Amino acid sequence: MLDFSGPSFIIFLVLMLSIGICRADSDVNSGWQCSEADNSTSESSFRINLDNLLSLLTEKGPLHNGFFKTTVGRSSGKIYGLIQCREDVSTENCANCTRESIAVALHDCSKSRKVQVWLTWCFLRYSNEHFFGVWDQSSMARVNDTNFDDASVVSKGLIFMSEVATTAPKQPLMFHTAVLDAGQFGKRYGMAQCTRDISRTDCSKCLDTQLVTFRTTIGNKRGWEVYGSSCSMWYHDYQFYFNISIPKNEKFANTSRTYWQANFPESDRYGKPELCKSK
């Protein structure tokens, strides 16, 4: 588990310029985290085990309610991996996202033994160290730096997301969506999800930690996303998640700039999210 108070912890802040719009059914690279490059990853046993692991995740993940974890190899060559899709995405979209996350991992983290990739629809993680069932506090946040919300809505939004965080761990798949009616200011939409390898108790702790990120980092923004190793939260002023009532051409808020902040060890490499591109 990463220690936020330790000397090896650092906060990265990246400013991006948006060059278009994304749609509600878009799947984009939200970021990645890799351990230091390790040339020993080229060893045949590691590569074979990694290839077998990624093949299993690709095959099994979409067929198990969007979640699958497994271990491949023995002794020092053992690799632990999991894939988890958002519960609201289809099996087909889950499969596509799984393949894309693996492509990102192999392209940007080809020489790393510990890898995490966040896409809008799914989360891929693998490591040569056991992490199943262990709550990991590492996270990153995406937030628009100019799209401020009314103070009264911000206050209601925090209470609203606290309720989402309280409800999610109690759900069968530790996933929950909800809608806040902000009156004349419209609606706000919230979603929370934990990885299914952790306990419900740790899920609750994880989401509470994400709320701290909201209070200290995100503040009075109309929309934000916090991606973590064990849980994630989303909050926007448009309906971004899937169900039968969502128009397929629903647009992201038309904003100019987005901040990306991550809490990762100094030794790790990291990748900023992709920009939203016009169709």
Coordinates of C-alpha atoms in Angstrom, one line a residue:
M1 CA 0.0 0.0 0.0
L2 CA 1.3 3.4 -0.8
D3 CA 1.9 5.9 2.0
F4 CA 0.6 9.4 1.2
S5 CA 2.7 10.9 4.0
G6 CA 5.9 9.2 3.1
P7 CA 8.9 10.9 1.5
S8 CA 8.5 8.8 -1.7
F9 CA 5.2 10.4 -2.5
I10 CA 4.8 13.3 -4.9
I11 CA 1.9 15.1 -6.6
F12 CA 2.1 15.6 -10.3
L13 CA -0.1 18.3 -12.0
V14 CA -0.6 18.4 -15.7
L15 CA -2.6 21.0 -17.7
M16 CA -4.2 19.9 -20.9
L17 CA -6.0 21.9 -23.6
S18 CA -9.1 20.3 -24.9
I19 CA -9.4 20.2 -28.7
G20 CA -13.0 19.0 -29.1
I21 CA -15.8 17.1 -27.6
C22 CA -16.2 13.6 -26.3
R23 CA -19.4 11.7 -26.2
A24 CA -21.0 9.8 -23.4
D25 CA -20.3 6.5 -25.1
S26 CA -16.6 7.3 -25.7
D27 CA -13.8 5.2 -24.2
V28 CA -10.5 7.2 -23.8
N29 CA -7.2 6.6 -22.0
S30 CA -7.6 8.3 -18.6
G31 CA -4.0 7.6 -17.6
W32 CA -1.5 5.0 -16.7
Q33 CA 1.1 4.2 -14.0
C34 CA 4.2 2.0 -14.5
S35 CA 7.0 0.9 -12.2
E36 CA 10.6 1.7 -13.2
A37 CA 11.8 0.1 -16.4
D38 CA 13.2 -3.4 -15.7
N39 CA 15.2 -5.0 -18.5
S40 CA 14.7 -8.4 -16.9
T41 CA 11.1 -8.2 -18.2
S42 CA 12.5 -9.4 -21.5
E43 CA 13.3 -12.8 -19.9
S44 CA 11.4 -15.5 -21.8
S45 CA 9.6 -16.8 -18.6
F46 CA 8.2 -13.4 -17.7
R47 CA 7.1 -12.6 -21.2
I48 CA 5.4 -16.0 -21.6
N49 CA 3.6 -15.6 -18.3
L50 CA 2.6 -12.0 -19.1
D51 CA 1.3 -13.0 -22.5
N52 CA -0.7 -15.9 -20.9
L53 CA -2.1 -13.6 -18.2
L54 CA -3.2 -10.9 -20.7
S55 CA -4.8 -13.6 -22.9
L56 CA -6.8 -14.9 -19.9
L57 CA -7.9 -11.4 -18.9
T58 CA -9.0 -10.7 -22.5
E59 CA -11.0 -13.9 -22.6
K60 CA -12.5 -14.1 -19.2
G61 CA -13.0 -10.5 -18.1
P62 CA -16.0 -9.6 -20.2
L63 CA -17.7 -12.9 -19.5
H64 CA -17.6 -12.6 -15.7
N65 CA -19.7 -9.5 -15.2
G66 CA -16.8 -7.4 -16.3
F67 CA -14.3 -8.6 -13.6
F68 CA -11.7 -11.2 -13.6
K69 CA -8.5 -11.8 -11.6
T70 CA -5.9 -14.5 -12.0
T71 CA -2.3 -15.6 -11.4
V72 CA 0.1 -17.0 -13.9
G73 CA 3.5 -18.6 -13.3
R74 CA 5.4 -19.8 -10.3
S75 CA 7.9 -18.5 -7.8
S76 CA 9.8 -15.4 -9.0
G77 CA 8.1 -15.5 -12.3
K78 CA 4.5 -15.3 -10.9
I79 CA 2.3 -12.4 -12.2
Y80 CA -1.0 -11.3 -10.7
G81 CA -3.5 -9.5 -12.8
L82 CA -7.0 -8.2 -13.0
I83 CA -9.4 -6.4 -15.3
Q84 CA -12.5 -4.6 -14.3
C85 CA -15.0 -2.8 -16.5
R86 CA -17.6 -0.3 -15.3
E87 CA -20.8 -2.2 -14.6
D88 CA -22.8 0.1 -16.9
V89 CA -20.9 -0.8 -20.1
S90 CA -21.9 -3.7 -22.4
T91 CA -20.0 -6.9 -22.7
E92 CA -18.8 -5.8 -26.2
N93 CA -17.6 -2.5 -24.9
C94 CA -15.9 -4.2 -22.0
A95 CA -14.1 -6.5 -24.4
N96 CA -13.0 -3.6 -26.6
C97 CA -11.8 -1.7 -23.5
T98 CA -9.9 -4.7 -22.2
R99 CA -8.0 -5.0 -25.5
E100 CA -7.3 -1.3 -25.6
S101 CA -6.0 -1.2 -22.0
I102 CA -3.7 -4.1 -22.8
A103 CA -2.4 -2.3 -25.9
V104 CA -1.7 0.8 -23.8
A105 CA 0.2 -1.3 -21.2
L106 CA 2.3 -3.0 -23.8
H107 CA 3.1 0.2 -25.6
D108 CA 3.8 2.6 -22.7
C109 CA 4.9 0.1 -20.0
S110 CA 6.6 -2.7 -21.9
K111 CA 9.5 -3.0 -19.5
S112 CA 7.6 -2.6 -16.3
R113 CA 6.6 -5.4 -13.8
K114 CA 3.9 -3.3 -12.1
V115 CA 1.4 -1.6 -14.4
Q116 CA -2.0 0.1 -14.0
V117 CA -4.0 1.5 -16.9
W118 CA -7.2 3.5 -16.5
L119 CA -9.6 3.9 -19.4
T120 CA -13.0 5.4 -19.2
W121 CA -14.7 2.0 -19.3
C122 CA -12.2 -0.3 -17.6
F123 CA -9.2 -0.7 -15.4
L124 CA -6.3 -3.0 -16.0
R125 CA -3.7 -3.9 -13.3
Y126 CA -0.9 -6.5 -13.2
S127 CA 2.2 -6.9 -11.0
N128 CA 4.8 -9.4 -9.9
E129 CA 3.7 -8.7 -6.3
H130 CA 0.5 -10.0 -4.8
F131 CA -2.1 -7.2 -4.5
F132 CA -5.5 -9.0 -4.6
G133 CA -7.7 -7.9 -1.7
V134 CA -5.3 -5.1 -0.6
W135 CA -6.6 -1.6 -0.5
D136 CA -4.2 0.7 -2.4
Q137 CA -4.6 4.4 -1.8
S138 CA -2.9 5.6 -5.0
S139 CA -5.1 7.7 -7.2
M140 CA -5.3 10.5 -9.8
A141 CA -7.9 13.2 -10.5
R142 CA -9.2 14.8 -13.6
V143 CA -11.0 18.2 -13.3
N144 CA -11.8 21.1 -15.5
D145 CA -10.0 24.2 -14.2
T146 CA -12.5 26.8 -15.4
N147 CA -15.9 25.2 -15.1
F148 CA -16.9 26.4 -11.6
D149 CA -20.2 25.6 -10.0
D150 CA -22.5 27.6 -7.7
A151 CA -21.5 27.4 -4.1
S152 CA -24.9 26.0 -3.0
V153 CA -24.6 23.2 -5.6
V154 CA -21.0 22.4 -4.6
S155 CA -22.3 21.9 -1.0
K156 CA -25.2 19.7 -2.1
G157 CA -22.8 17.8 -4.5
L158 CA -20.5 16.9 -1.7
I159 CA -23.4 15.5 0.4
F160 CA -24.7 13.8 -2.6
M161 CA -21.4 12.1 -3.5
S162 CA -21.0 11.1 0.2
E163 CA -24.3 9.2 -0.1
V164 CA -23.1 7.6 -3.4
A165 CA -19.9 6.5 -1.6
T166 CA -22.0 5.1 1.3
T167 CA -24.3 3.2 -1.0
A168 CA -21.8 1.7 -3.5
P169 CA -20.1 -0.8 -1.0
K170 CA -23.6 -2.2 -0.2
Q171 CA -24.4 -3.1 -3.8
P172 CA -23.9 -6.6 -5.1
L173 CA -21.0 -5.5 -7.4
M174 CA -19.9 -2.5 -5.3
F175 CA -21.1 -0.1 -8.1
H176 CA -23.7 2.7 -7.8
T177 CA -25.1 5.6 -9.8
A178 CA -27.4 8.4 -8.7
V179 CA -28.9 11.7 -9.8
L180 CA -29.0 15.0 -7.8
D181 CA -31.7 17.5 -8.7
A182 CA -30.0 20.9 -8.2
G183 CA -33.2 22.9 -9.0
Q184 CA -32.5 25.9 -11.3
F185 CA -28.9 24.7 -11.8
G186 CA -30.0 21.4 -13.4
K187 CA -29.0 17.9 -12.4
R188 CA -25.7 16.4 -11.3
Y189 CA -24.8 12.8 -11.9
G190 CA -22.6 10.6 -9.7
M191 CA -21.1 7.2 -9.9
A192 CA -18.8 5.1 -7.7
Q193 CA -17.2 1.7 -8.1
C194 CA -14.7 -0.4 -6.2
T195 CA -12.6 -3.3 -7.6
R196 CA -14.2 -6.5 -6.6
D197 CA -11.1 -8.0 -5.1
I198 CA -11.3 -5.8 -2.0
S199 CA -13.8 -6.2 0.9
R200 CA -16.9 -4.0 1.3
T201 CA -15.2 -2.4 4.4
D202 CA -12.2 -1.5 2.4
C203 CA -14.4 -0.3 -0.5
S204 CA -16.0 2.1 1.9
K205 CA -12.7 3.4 3.2
C206 CA -11.4 3.8 -0.3
L207 CA -14.3 5.9 -1.5
D208 CA -14.1 8.0 1.7
T209 CA -10.5 8.7 0.8
Q210 CA -11.5 9.8 -2.7
L211 CA -14.0 12.2 -1.1
V212 CA -11.0 13.8 0.7
T213 CA -9.4 14.3 -2.7
F214 CA -12.5 16.0 -3.8
R215 CA -12.5 18.4 -0.8
T216 CA -8.8 19.2 -0.9
T217 CA -8.1 19.2 -4.6
I218 CA -11.2 19.5 -6.7
G219 CA -13.3 21.9 -4.7
N220 CA -16.0 23.9 -6.6
K221 CA -15.9 22.3 -10.0
R222 CA -18.9 21.2 -12.0
G223 CA -17.3 17.9 -13.1
W224 CA -14.5 15.7 -11.9
E225 CA -13.2 12.1 -12.0
V226 CA -11.0 10.4 -9.4
Y227 CA -9.4 7.1 -10.6
G228 CA -7.8 4.8 -8.0
S229 CA -6.1 1.4 -7.8
S230 CA -9.0 0.1 -5.7
C231 CA -11.9 2.5 -6.4
S232 CA -13.0 5.4 -8.6
M233 CA -15.6 8.1 -8.5
W234 CA -17.2 10.3 -11.2
Y235 CA -19.3 13.5 -10.9
H236 CA -20.6 15.5 -13.9
D237 CA -23.4 17.9 -14.9
Y238 CA -24.5 15.6 -17.7
Q239 CA -25.5 11.9 -17.8
F240 CA -22.3 10.2 -18.6
Y241 CA -23.1 6.6 -17.7
F242 CA -25.0 4.1 -19.8
N243 CA -28.6 3.0 -19.5
I244 CA -31.5 2.6 -21.9
S245 CA -32.5 6.3 -21.5
I246 CA -29.1 7.8 -22.4
P247 CA -28.9 9.5 -25.8
K248 CA -25.9 8.1 -27.7
N249 CA -24.9 11.6 -28.8
E250 CA -24.8 13.0 -25.3
K251 CA -21.9 15.4 -25.2
F252 CA -19.2 16.2 -22.6
A253 CA -19.3 19.7 -21.2
N254 CA -17.8 22.1 -23.7
T255 CA -14.8 23.2 -21.6
S256 CA -11.4 24.6 -22.4
R257 CA -8.9 23.1 -20.0
T258 CA -8.6 20.1 -17.7
Y259 CA -6.2 19.5 -14.8
W260 CA -4.8 16.0 -14.2
Q261 CA -3.3 15.3 -10.8
A262 CA -1.9 12.0 -9.6
N263 CA -0.6 10.6 -6.4
F264 CA 2.1 8.1 -7.4
P265 CA 5.6 7.1 -6.0
E266 CA 8.4 9.3 -7.3
S267 CA 10.1 6.3 -8.9
D268 CA 7.1 5.4 -11.1
R269 CA 6.4 6.6 -14.6
Y270 CA 3.0 7.9 -15.3
G271 CA 0.9 9.0 -18.3
K272 CA -1.5 11.8 -18.6
P273 CA -5.0 11.2 -20.0
E274 CA -5.7 11.6 -23.7
L275 CA -7.4 14.7 -25.0
C276 CA -11.0 14.5 -26.1
K277 CA -11.0 14.6 -29.9
S278 CA -13.8 15.7 -32.2
K279 CA -15.5 12.9 -34.1

